[in-house]
PDB file of C-alpha atoms in Angstrom:
ATOM      1  CA  MET A 170      15.551   1.434 -16.973  1.00  0.00           C
ATOM      2  CA  THR A 171      13.544   4.242 -17.811  1.00  0.00           C
ATOM      3  CA  THR A 172      13.242   3.693 -21.954  1.00  0.00           C
ATOM      4  CA  ASP A 173       9.888   2.581 -23.159  1.00  0.00           C
ATOM      5  CA  THR A 174      11.005   0.558 -25.879  1.00  0.00           C
ATOM      6  CA  ASP A 175       8.634  -2.409 -26.995  1.00  0.00           C
ATOM      7  CA  THR A 176      10.976  -5.078 -24.671  1.00  0.00           C
ATOM      8  CA  ASP A 177      10.451  -2.910 -21.573  1.00  0.00           C
ATOM      9  CA  ARG A 178       6.585  -2.907 -21.857  1.00  0.00           C
ATOM     10  CA  ALA A 179       4.664  -5.107 -19.174  1.00  0.00           C
ATOM     11  CA  ALA A 180       2.110  -7.549 -20.633  1.00  0.00           C
ATOM     12  CA  PRO A 181      -1.498  -6.314 -20.349  1.00  0.00           C
ATOM     13  CA  GLY A 182      -3.610  -7.989 -17.440  1.00  0.00           C
ATOM     14  CA  PRO A 183      -7.086  -9.988 -18.055  1.00  0.00           C
ATOM     15  CA  LEU A 184      -8.777  -6.619 -17.258  1.00  0.00           C
ATOM     16  CA  ALA A 185      -7.035  -4.523 -19.889  1.00  0.00           C
ATOM     17  CA  ASP A 186     -10.082  -4.171 -22.000  1.00  0.00           C
ATOM     18  CA  ARG A 187     -11.759  -2.238 -19.065  1.00  0.00           C
ATOM     19  CA  ASP A 188     -11.704   1.569 -18.555  1.00  0.00           C
ATOM     20  CA  TRP A 189      -8.821   2.450 -16.340  1.00  0.00           C
ATOM     21  CA  ARG A 190      -6.998   5.676 -15.273  1.00  0.00           C
ATOM     22  CA  LEU A 191      -3.675   5.857 -14.076  1.00  0.00           C
ATOM     23  CA  ILE A 192      -3.010   8.568 -11.189  1.00  0.00           C
ATOM     24  CA  ARG A 193       0.651   9.337 -11.260  1.00  0.00           C
ATOM     25  CA  GLU A 194       2.479   9.602  -7.705  1.00  0.00           C
ATOM     26  CA  GLU A 195       1.258  12.195  -5.717  1.00  0.00           C
ATOM     27  CA  ALA A 196       2.271  13.500  -2.102  1.00  0.00           C
ATOM     28  CA  ARG A 197      -0.866  14.000   0.489  1.00  0.00           C
ATOM     29  CA  ASP A 198      -1.363  13.224   4.113  1.00  0.00           C
ATOM     30  CA  GLY A 199      -2.223   9.969   5.305  1.00  0.00           C
ATOM     31  CA  PRO A 200      -5.962  10.670   6.110  1.00  0.00           C
ATOM     32  CA  THR A 201      -6.295  11.900   2.558  1.00  0.00           C
ATOM     33  CA  GLN A 202      -4.703   9.000   0.866  1.00  0.00           C
ATOM     34  CA  MET A 203      -6.936   6.234   2.763  1.00  0.00           C
ATOM     35  CA  ALA A 204      -9.863   8.579   1.742  1.00  0.00           C
ATOM     36  CA  LEU A 205      -8.889   8.458  -1.965  1.00  0.00           C
ATOM     37  CA  ASP A 206      -8.763   4.731  -2.047  1.00  0.00           C
ATOM     38  CA  GLU A 207     -12.229   4.780  -0.946  1.00  0.00           C
ATOM     39  CA  VAL A 208     -13.457   7.140  -3.470  1.00  0.00           C
ATOM     40  CA  ALA A 209     -11.807   5.437  -6.241  1.00  0.00           C
ATOM     41  CA  ALA A 210     -13.957   2.429  -5.111  1.00  0.00           C
ATOM     42  CA  GLU A 211     -16.912   4.129  -5.082  1.00  0.00           C
ATOM     43  CA  THR A 212     -16.294   5.437  -8.535  1.00  0.00           C
ATOM     44  CA  ALA A 213     -15.600   2.274  -9.985  1.00  0.00           C
ATOM     45  CA  ALA A 214     -18.571   0.821  -8.367  1.00  0.00           C
ATOM     46  CA  ALA A 215     -20.798   3.548  -9.982  1.00  0.00           C
ATOM     47  CA  GLY A 216     -19.528   2.386 -13.183  1.00  0.00           C
ATOM     48  CA  GLY A 217     -16.589   5.084 -13.556  1.00  0.00           C
ATOM     49  CA  PRO A 218     -13.173   4.140 -14.398  1.00  0.00           C
ATOM     50  CA  ARG A 219     -10.990   1.593 -12.501  1.00  0.00           C
ATOM     51  CA  THR A 220      -7.948   3.311 -10.961  1.00  0.00           C
ATOM     52  CA  VAL A 221      -4.280   2.283 -10.686  1.00  0.00           C
ATOM     53  CA  ARG A 222      -2.197   4.913  -8.605  1.00  0.00           C
ATOM     54  CA  LEU A 223       0.961   5.577  -6.957  1.00  0.00           C
ATOM     55  CA  TYR A 224       1.156   7.952  -4.004  1.00  0.00           C
ATOM     56  CA  ARG A 225       3.517   9.415  -1.299  1.00  0.00           C
ATOM     57  CA  TRP A 226       2.774  10.315   2.299  1.00  0.00           C
ATOM     58  CA  GLU A 227       3.356  13.974   3.113  1.00  0.00           C
ATOM     59  CA  PRO A 228       4.054  14.154   6.054  1.00  0.00           C
ATOM     60  CA  SER A 229       5.596  10.655   6.969  1.00  0.00           C
ATOM     61  CA  CYS A 230       2.753   8.401   8.401  1.00  0.00           C
ATOM     62  CA  LEU A 231       1.829   5.567  10.465  1.00  0.00           C
ATOM     63  CA  SER A 232      -1.042   3.703   9.091  1.00  0.00           C
ATOM     64  CA  LEU A 233      -2.680   1.286  11.489  1.00  0.00           C
ATOM     65  CA  GLY A 234      -4.410  -1.847  10.669  1.00  0.00           C
ATOM     66  CA  ARG A 235      -8.169  -1.824  10.558  1.00  0.00           C
ATOM     67  CA  HIS A 236      -8.347  -4.013  13.674  1.00  0.00           C
ATOM     68  CA  GLN A 237      -4.922  -2.604  15.544  1.00  0.00           C
ATOM     69  CA  ASP A 238      -5.269  -1.677  18.859  1.00  0.00           C
ATOM     70  CA  PRO A 239      -4.438   2.273  19.356  1.00  0.00           C
ATOM     71  CA  GLY A 240      -2.619   1.387  22.746  1.00  0.00           C
ATOM     72  CA  SER A 241       0.334  -0.185  20.504  1.00  0.00           C
ATOM     73  CA  VAL A 242       1.128   3.408  19.261  1.00  0.00           C
ATOM     74  CA  ASP A 243       3.706   5.931  21.047  1.00  0.00           C
ATOM     75  CA  TRP A 244       1.550   8.917  20.151  1.00  0.00           C
ATOM     76  CA  ASP A 245       3.732  11.076  21.750  1.00  0.00           C
ATOM     77  CA  ALA A 246       6.931   9.896  19.970  1.00  0.00           C
ATOM     78  CA  CYS A 247       4.718  10.330  16.612  1.00  0.00           C
ATOM     79  CA  ARG A 248       3.552  13.622  17.559  1.00  0.00           C
ATOM     80  CA  ALA A 249       7.167  14.894  18.274  1.00  0.00           C
ATOM     81  CA  ALA A 250       8.505  13.290  15.000  1.00  0.00           C
ATOM     82  CA  GLY A 251       5.846  15.077  13.192  1.00  0.00           C
ATOM     83  CA  VAL A 252       4.696  11.605  11.690  1.00  0.00           C
ATOM     84  CA  ASP A 253       0.768  11.423  10.971  1.00  0.00           C
ATOM     85  CA  VAL A 254      -1.148   8.823  12.184  1.00  0.00           C
ATOM     86  CA  THR A 255      -4.369   7.253  10.409  1.00  0.00           C
ATOM     87  CA  ARG A 256      -6.243   3.851  10.135  1.00  0.00           C
ATOM     88  CA  ARG A 257      -6.326   1.593   6.925  1.00  0.00           C
ATOM     89  CA  PRO A 258      -9.702  -0.233   6.148  1.00  0.00           C
ATOM     90  CA  THR A 259      -7.419  -2.951   5.607  1.00  0.00           C
ATOM     91  CA  GLY A 260      -5.847  -5.536   8.008  1.00  0.00           C
ATOM     92  CA  GLY A 261      -2.632  -6.138   9.320  1.00  0.00           C
ATOM     93  CA  GLY A 262      -0.218  -4.028  11.731  1.00  0.00           C
ATOM     94  CA  GLY A 263       1.050  -0.698  11.606  1.00  0.00           C
ATOM     95  CA  ILE A 264       3.239   0.385   8.767  1.00  0.00           C
ATOM     96  CA  TYR A 265       5.505   3.414   9.024  1.00  0.00           C
ATOM     97  CA  HIS A 266       5.170   5.236   5.606  1.00  0.00           C
ATOM     98  CA  ASP A 267       8.242   7.408   5.440  1.00  0.00           C
ATOM     99  CA  ASN A 268       8.096  10.466   2.912  1.00  0.00           C
ATOM    100  CA  PHE A 269      11.124   9.210   0.936  1.00  0.00           C
ATOM    101  CA  GLY A 270      11.534   5.520   2.010  1.00  0.00           C
ATOM    102  CA  ASP A 271       7.999   4.218   1.142  1.00  0.00           C
ATOM    103  CA  VAL A 272       6.312   3.998  -2.539  1.00  0.00           C
ATOM    104  CA  SER A 273       2.706   3.098  -2.100  1.00  0.00           C
ATOM    105  CA  TYR A 274       0.154   1.979  -4.793  1.00  0.00           C
ATOM    106  CA  SER A 275      -3.325   0.866  -5.337  1.00  0.00           C
ATOM    107  CA  VAL A 276      -5.451  -0.842  -7.913  1.00  0.00           C
ATOM    108  CA  ILE A 277      -9.174  -0.385  -7.515  1.00  0.00           C
ATOM    109  CA  ALA A 278     -11.624  -2.394  -9.640  1.00  0.00           C
ATOM    110  CA  PRO A 279     -15.316  -3.431  -9.233  1.00  0.00           C
ATOM    111  CA  ALA A 280     -15.686  -6.824  -7.236  1.00  0.00           C
ATOM    112  CA  ASP A 281     -17.585  -8.818  -9.928  1.00  0.00           C
ATOM    113  CA  GLU A 282     -14.332  -8.618 -12.205  1.00  0.00           C
ATOM    114  CA  LEU A 283     -12.289 -10.179  -9.802  1.00  0.00           C
ATOM    115  CA  PRO A 284     -11.477 -13.762  -8.465  1.00  0.00           C
ATOM    116  CA  GLY A 285     -13.643 -14.489  -5.242  1.00  0.00           C
ATOM    117  CA  ASP A 286     -10.616 -16.457  -4.081  1.00  0.00           C
ATOM    118  CA  LEU A 287      -8.771 -14.265  -1.928  1.00  0.00           C
ATOM    119  CA  MET A 288      -5.358 -15.398  -2.919  1.00  0.00           C
ATOM    120  CA  GLU A 289      -6.025 -15.733  -6.614  1.00  0.00           C
ATOM    121  CA  SER A 290      -7.068 -12.042  -6.239  1.00  0.00           C
ATOM    122  CA  TYR A 291      -4.167 -11.076  -4.566  1.00  0.00           C
ATOM    123  CA  HIS A 292      -1.817 -12.541  -7.024  1.00  0.00           C
ATOM    124  CA  LEU A 293      -3.690 -11.311 -10.073  1.00  0.00           C
ATOM    125  CA  LEU A 294      -3.635  -7.711  -8.705  1.00  0.00           C
ATOM    126  CA  CYS A 295       0.394  -7.985  -7.373  1.00  0.00           C
ATOM    127  CA  GLU A 296       1.527  -9.236 -11.186  1.00  0.00           C
ATOM    128  CA  PRO A 297       2.077  -5.731 -12.511  1.00  0.00           C
ATOM    129  CA  VAL A 298       3.980  -4.744  -9.146  1.00  0.00           C
ATOM    130  CA  LEU A 299       6.289  -8.153  -9.261  1.00  0.00           C
ATOM    131  CA  ALA A 300       6.779  -7.129 -13.051  1.00  0.00           C
ATOM    132  CA  ALA A 301       7.813  -3.860 -12.236  1.00  0.00           C
ATOM    133  CA  LEU A 302      10.336  -5.060  -9.492  1.00  0.00           C
ATOM    134  CA  ARG A 303      11.598  -7.618 -11.631  1.00  0.00           C
ATOM    135  CA  ALA A 304      12.131  -5.152 -14.854  1.00  0.00           C
ATOM    136  CA  LEU A 305      14.297  -2.992 -12.164  1.00  0.00           C
ATOM    137  CA  GLY A 306      16.513  -6.296 -11.723  1.00  0.00           C
ATOM    138  CA  VAL A 307      15.278  -7.093  -8.415  1.00  0.00           C
ATOM    139  CA  ASP A 308      14.521 -11.032  -7.837  1.00  0.00           C
ATOM    140  CA  ALA A 309      11.219 -10.460  -6.353  1.00  0.00           C
ATOM    141  CA  ASP A 310       8.542 -13.126  -5.566  1.00  0.00           C
ATOM    142  CA  TYR A 311       6.144 -14.230  -2.693  1.00  0.00           C
ATOM    143  CA  ALA A 312       7.838 -15.487   0.306  1.00  0.00           C
ATOM    144  CA  GLY A 313       8.477 -19.166  -0.122  1.00  0.00           C
ATOM    145  CA  SER A 314       7.260 -20.241   3.511  1.00  0.00           C
ATOM    146  CA  GLU A 315       5.825 -18.862   6.451  1.00  0.00           C
ATOM    147  CA  ARG A 316       8.049 -17.281   8.851  1.00  0.00           C
ATOM    148  CA  PRO A 317       7.414 -16.194  12.209  1.00  0.00           C
ATOM    149  CA  THR A 318       6.598 -13.017  13.905  1.00  0.00           C
ATOM    150  CA  ILE A 319       9.109 -10.725  15.415  1.00  0.00           C
ATOM    151  CA  HIS A 320       6.766  -8.151  16.588  1.00  0.00           C
ATOM    152  CA  GLN A 321       3.133  -8.247  16.189  1.00  0.00           C
ATOM    153  CA  PRO A 322       1.867  -4.721  16.133  1.00  0.00           C
ATOM    154  CA  ALA A 323       4.279  -3.815  13.355  1.00  0.00           C
ATOM    155  CA  CYS A 324       3.110  -5.240   9.913  1.00  0.00           C
ATOM    156  CA  TYR A 325       6.456  -5.458   8.489  1.00  0.00           C
ATOM    157  CA  LEU A 326       7.516  -7.732  11.412  1.00  0.00           C
ATOM    158  CA  ARG A 327       4.401  -9.950  11.253  1.00  0.00           C
ATOM    159  CA  GLY A 328       4.947 -13.419  10.039  1.00  0.00           C
ATOM    160  CA  LEU A 329       5.355 -13.771   6.572  1.00  0.00           C
ATOM    161  CA  ASN A 330       2.761 -15.074   4.600  1.00  0.00           C
ATOM    162  CA  PRO A 331       2.992 -16.629   1.076  1.00  0.00           C
ATOM    163  CA  ALA A 332      -0.340 -15.211  -0.159  1.00  0.00           C
ATOM    164  CA  HIS A 333       0.795 -11.515  -0.139  1.00  0.00           C
ATOM    165  CA  ASP A 334       3.942 -10.780   1.251  1.00  0.00           C
ATOM    166  CA  VAL A 335       6.542  -9.686  -1.511  1.00  0.00           C
ATOM    167  CA  VAL A 336      10.559 -10.636  -0.491  1.00  0.00           C
ATOM    168  CA  SER A 337      13.898 -10.293  -2.458  1.00  0.00           C
ATOM    169  CA  ASP A 338      15.993 -13.694  -3.386  1.00  0.00           C
ATOM    170  CA  GLY A 339      13.128 -15.385  -5.518  1.00  0.00           C
ATOM    171  CA  GLY A 340      11.161 -15.333  -2.208  1.00  0.00           C
ATOM    172  CA  ALA A 341      13.842 -16.494   0.370  1.00  0.00           C
ATOM    173  CA  GLY A 342      15.029 -13.141   1.403  1.00  0.00           C
ATOM    174  CA  ARG A 343      13.967 -10.041   3.123  1.00  0.00           C
ATOM    175  CA  LYS A 344      10.531  -8.442   2.720  1.00  0.00           C
ATOM    176  CA  ILE A 345      10.012  -5.774   0.407  1.00  0.00           C
ATOM    177  CA  ALA A 346       6.491  -4.793  -0.134  1.00  0.00           C
ATOM    178  CA  GLY A 347       3.312  -5.982   1.749  1.00  0.00           C
ATOM    179  CA  ASN A 348      -0.372  -6.092   0.332  1.00  0.00           C
ATOM    180  CA  ALA A 349      -3.765  -5.975   1.640  1.00  0.00           C
ATOM    181  CA  GLN A 350      -7.234  -5.885   0.231  1.00  0.00           C
ATOM    182  CA  HIS A 351     -10.492  -4.489   1.335  1.00  0.00           C
ATOM    183  CA  ARG A 352     -13.170  -6.288  -0.450  1.00  0.00           C
ATOM    184  CA  GLN A 353     -16.500  -4.655  -0.347  1.00  0.00           C
ATOM    185  CA  ARG A 354     -19.812  -6.067  -1.884  1.00  0.00           C
ATOM    186  CA  GLU A 355     -19.211  -3.596  -5.198  1.00  0.00           C
ATOM    187  CA  ALA A 356     -15.387  -3.047  -5.264  1.00  0.00           C
ATOM    188  CA  VAL A 357     -12.275  -4.173  -4.426  1.00  0.00           C
ATOM    189  CA  VAL A 358      -9.161  -2.210  -3.137  1.00  0.00           C
ATOM    190  CA  GLN A 359      -5.731  -3.652  -3.071  1.00  0.00           C
ATOM    191  CA  HIS A 360      -2.892  -1.429  -1.796  1.00  0.00           C
ATOM    192  CA  GLY A 361       0.674  -1.930  -0.759  1.00  0.00           C
ATOM    193  CA  SER A 362       3.397  -0.391   0.696  1.00  0.00           C
ATOM    194  CA  ILE A 363       6.924  -0.829  -1.008  1.00  0.00           C
ATOM    195  CA  SER A 364      10.061  -0.204   0.771  1.00  0.00           C
ATOM    196  CA  PHE A 365      12.653   2.023  -1.483  1.00  0.00           C
ATOM    197  CA  ALA A 366      14.818   2.724   1.758  1.00  0.00           C
ATOM    198  CA  VAL A 367      14.331   1.461   5.267  1.00  0.00           C
ATOM    199  CA  ASP A 368      14.583   3.724   8.236  1.00  0.00           C
ATOM    200  CA  ALA A 369      14.137   0.722  11.054  1.00  0.00           C
ATOM    201  CA  SER A 370      14.627   3.094  14.046  1.00  0.00           C
ATOM    202  CA  ALA A 371      12.068   5.506  12.645  1.00  0.00           C
ATOM    203  CA  HIS A 372       9.664   2.557  12.039  1.00  0.00           C
ATOM    204  CA  LEU A 373      10.044   1.286  15.385  1.00  0.00           C
ATOM    205  CA  ALA A 374      10.073   4.512  17.450  1.00  0.00           C
ATOM    206  CA  CYS A 375       6.429   4.832  16.194  1.00  0.00           C
ATOM    207  CA  PHE A 376       5.190   1.795  18.660  1.00  0.00           C
ATOM    208  CA  ALA A 377       4.876   1.588  22.269  1.00  0.00           C
ATOM    209  CA  ALA A 378       7.670  -0.425  23.897  1.00  0.00           C
ATOM    210  CA  PRO A 379       8.700  -2.536  20.373  1.00  0.00           C
ATOM    211  CA  GLU A 380       9.685  -5.857  21.376  1.00  0.00           C
ATOM    212  CA  THR A 381      12.604  -5.666  18.994  1.00  0.00           C
ATOM    213  CA  THR A 382      15.879  -3.872  17.700  1.00  0.00           C
ATOM    214  CA  ALA A 383      16.691  -1.698  14.599  1.00  0.00           C
ATOM    215  CA  THR A 384      19.146  -4.525  13.727  1.00  0.00           C
ATOM    216  CA  ALA A 385      16.527  -7.232  14.013  1.00  0.00           C
ATOM    217  CA  PHE A 386      14.250  -5.200  11.594  1.00  0.00           C
ATOM    218  CA  ARG A 387      16.842  -4.994   9.199  1.00  0.00           C
ATOM    219  CA  ASP A 388      17.291  -8.366   9.123  1.00  0.00           C
ATOM    220  CA  ARG A 389      13.911  -9.189   7.872  1.00  0.00           C
ATOM    221  CA  VAL A 390      13.247  -5.806   5.784  1.00  0.00           C
ATOM    222  CA  ALA A 391      14.979  -4.698   2.708  1.00  0.00           C
ATOM    223  CA  GLY A 392      14.633  -1.467   0.769  1.00  0.00           C
ATOM    224  CA  LEU A 393      14.906  -1.440  -2.993  1.00  0.00           C
ATOM    225  CA  ASP A 394      18.210   0.940  -2.734  1.00  0.00           C
ATOM    226  CA  GLU A 395      19.963  -2.232  -1.456  1.00  0.00           C
ATOM    227  CA  LEU A 396      18.840  -4.410  -4.393  1.00  0.00           C
ATOM    228  CA  THR A 397      18.860  -2.044  -7.383  1.00  0.00           C
ATOM    229  CA  ASP A 398      21.072   1.160  -8.690  1.00  0.00           C
ATOM    230  CA  ALA A 399      17.759   2.718  -9.723  1.00  0.00           C
ATOM    231  CA  ASP A 400      17.007   5.834  -7.528  1.00  0.00           C
ATOM    232  CA  ARG A 401      13.387   6.592  -6.106  1.00  0.00           C
ATOM    233  CA  ALA A 402      12.286   8.676  -9.414  1.00  0.00           C
ATOM    234  CA  THR A 403      13.486   5.410 -11.643  1.00  0.00           C
ATOM    235  CA  VAL A 404      11.298   2.947  -9.331  1.00  0.00           C
ATOM    236  CA  VAL A 405       8.387   5.180  -9.520  1.00  0.00           C
ATOM    237  CA  GLU A 406       8.294   5.467 -13.189  1.00  0.00           C
ATOM    238  CA  ARG A 407       9.009   1.880 -13.553  1.00  0.00           C
ATOM    239  CA  LEU A 408       5.663   1.219 -11.136  1.00  0.00           C
ATOM    240  CA  GLU A 409       3.863   3.813 -12.977  1.00  0.00           C
ATOM    241  CA  THR A 410       4.420   2.440 -16.434  1.00  0.00           C
ATOM    242  CA  THR A 411       3.944  -1.137 -15.576  1.00  0.00           C
ATOM    243  CA  LEU A 412       0.551  -0.667 -13.614  1.00  0.00           C
ATOM    244  CA  ALA A 413      -0.651   1.172 -16.740  1.00  0.00           C
ATOM    245  CA  ASP A 414       0.577  -1.305 -19.084  1.00  0.00           C
ATOM    246  CA  TRP A 415      -1.143  -4.239 -17.178  1.00  0.00           C
ATOM    247  CA  ALA A 416      -4.408  -1.957 -17.058  1.00  0.00           C
ATOM    248  CA  GLY A 417      -4.116  -2.087 -21.000  1.00  0.00           C
ATOM    249  CA  GLY A 418      -2.293   1.314 -21.458  1.00  0.00           C
ATOM    250  CA  ALA A 419      -4.215   3.452 -19.088  1.00  0.00           C
ATOM    251  CA  PRO A 420      -4.250   7.008 -19.561  1.00  0.00           C
ATOM    252  CA  ALA A 421      -2.840   9.440 -17.055  1.00  0.00           C
ATOM    253  CA  GLY A 422      -5.797  11.026 -15.226  1.00  0.00           C
ATOM    254  CA  GLU A 423      -6.968  13.242 -12.364  1.00  0.00           C
ATOM    255  CA  TRP A 424      -9.408  12.958  -9.533  1.00  0.00           C
ATOM    256  CA  THR A 425     -12.446  15.011 -10.311  1.00  0.00           C
ATOM    257  CA  ASP A 426     -13.564  17.976  -8.153  1.00  0.00           C
ATOM    258  CA  ALA A 427     -16.481  15.828  -6.796  1.00  0.00           C
ATOM    259  CA  GLU A 428     -13.781  12.935  -5.699  1.00  0.00           C
ATOM    260  CA  LEU A 429     -11.684  15.611  -4.158  1.00  0.00           C
ATOM    261  CA  ASP A 430     -14.673  16.918  -2.217  1.00  0.00           C
ATOM    262  CA  ARG A 431     -15.881  13.484  -1.066  1.00  0.00           C
ATOM    263  CA  ALA A 432     -12.285  12.573  -0.126  1.00  0.00           C
ATOM    264  CA  ALA A 433     -12.229  15.816   2.146  1.00  0.00           C
ATOM    265  CA  THR A 434     -15.489  14.783   3.840  1.00  0.00           C
ATOM    266  CA  LEU A 435     -13.976  11.383   4.601  1.00  0.00           C
ATOM    267  CA  VAL A 436     -11.058  12.659   6.181  1.00  0.00           C
ATOM    268  CA  ASP A 437     -13.207  14.844   8.239  1.00  0.00           C
ATOM    269  CA  GLU A 438     -15.462  12.239   9.382  1.00  0.00           C
ATOM    270  CA  LYS A 439     -13.394   9.343   9.384  1.00  0.00           C
ATOM    271  CA  TYR A 440      -9.812   8.979   8.236  1.00  0.00           C
ATOM    272  CA  GLY A 441      -8.614  12.071  10.184  1.00  0.00           C
ATOM    273  CA  HIS A 442     -10.816  11.660  13.059  1.00  0.00           C
ATOM    274  CA  ASP A 443     -10.203   9.934  16.651  1.00  0.00           C
ATOM    275  CA  ASP A 444     -13.583   7.947  16.681  1.00  0.00           C
ATOM    276  CA  TRP A 445     -11.772   6.049  13.514  1.00  0.00           C
ATOM    277  CA  VAL A 446      -8.027   6.426  14.110  1.00  0.00           C
ATOM    278  CA  ARG A 447      -8.238   5.771  17.832  1.00  0.00           C
ATOM    279  CA  ALA A 448     -11.199   3.419  17.912  1.00  0.00           C
ATOM    280  CA  ASP A 449     -11.301   0.306  20.053  1.00  0.00           C
ATOM    281  CA  PRO A 450     -10.964  -2.239  17.267  1.00  0.00           C
ATOM    282  CA  ARG A 451     -13.756  -4.253  18.624  1.00  0.00           C
ATOM    283  CA  GLU A 452     -16.012  -1.466  17.362  1.00  0.00           C
ATOM    284  CA  LEU A 453     -14.665  -2.049  13.898  1.00  0.00           C
ATOM    285  CA  ARG A 454     -15.467  -5.411  13.172  1.00  0.00           C
ATOM    286  CA  GLY A 455     -17.114  -6.340  10.157  1.00  0.00           C
TER     287      GLY A 455
END
């Protein structure tokens, strides 16, 4: 699985001739990870490189959807478990990003280089994710049909959508990954959460009075550790390689000092601040 022979390489995507960088998986706190997505969008919009990246949440973090009611969170339980809470700029419900069990990615590019149709854009940017999962031996595809909601506040238990929910068994099985887009005038951020290992109890414990059980959660959601023999490091390596190939052989890069400074400002003013994280969702419309 970890060799890089010609047959292992993923096909380049339609934006492969552009200037890209790969940020290899790095562990940071949740507010910083969300700030870095915004910073990468600013960089791409200003004529800098587009970004593909993998990231890990340290410590484990609950990310709320942009319009999610903070009253759906069990703040005391999160604090007691050492789980950070931040708010994404994208929609959907809350996702518990376990430090070990979650593998997250982002693809960031100028808006005028991507399709205006949302589903077409989703599927374009998900190409390397699906290719990586299939290279790992996982029969992954978009959900073949819509499925009903189990627990609305939890993103993984909302109704499955064929536009952006990736599931096992060729589209008929359990959810593996969810994806979301933040479309600005000048740049688009698509990020997603891929389940390597599922801790259903820890996920549900983040929510106030969840209307379901850990058993029902596991019936909806699968970890890659149930579907492939690859360990987490191999999964990350395959995703990094496939994202880089899709981006035309994107070289490994790093954040600039200016980007890190800007991210720190965004954490202080937004992603780590109660005015954003605990906001009334009606204040965040638009």
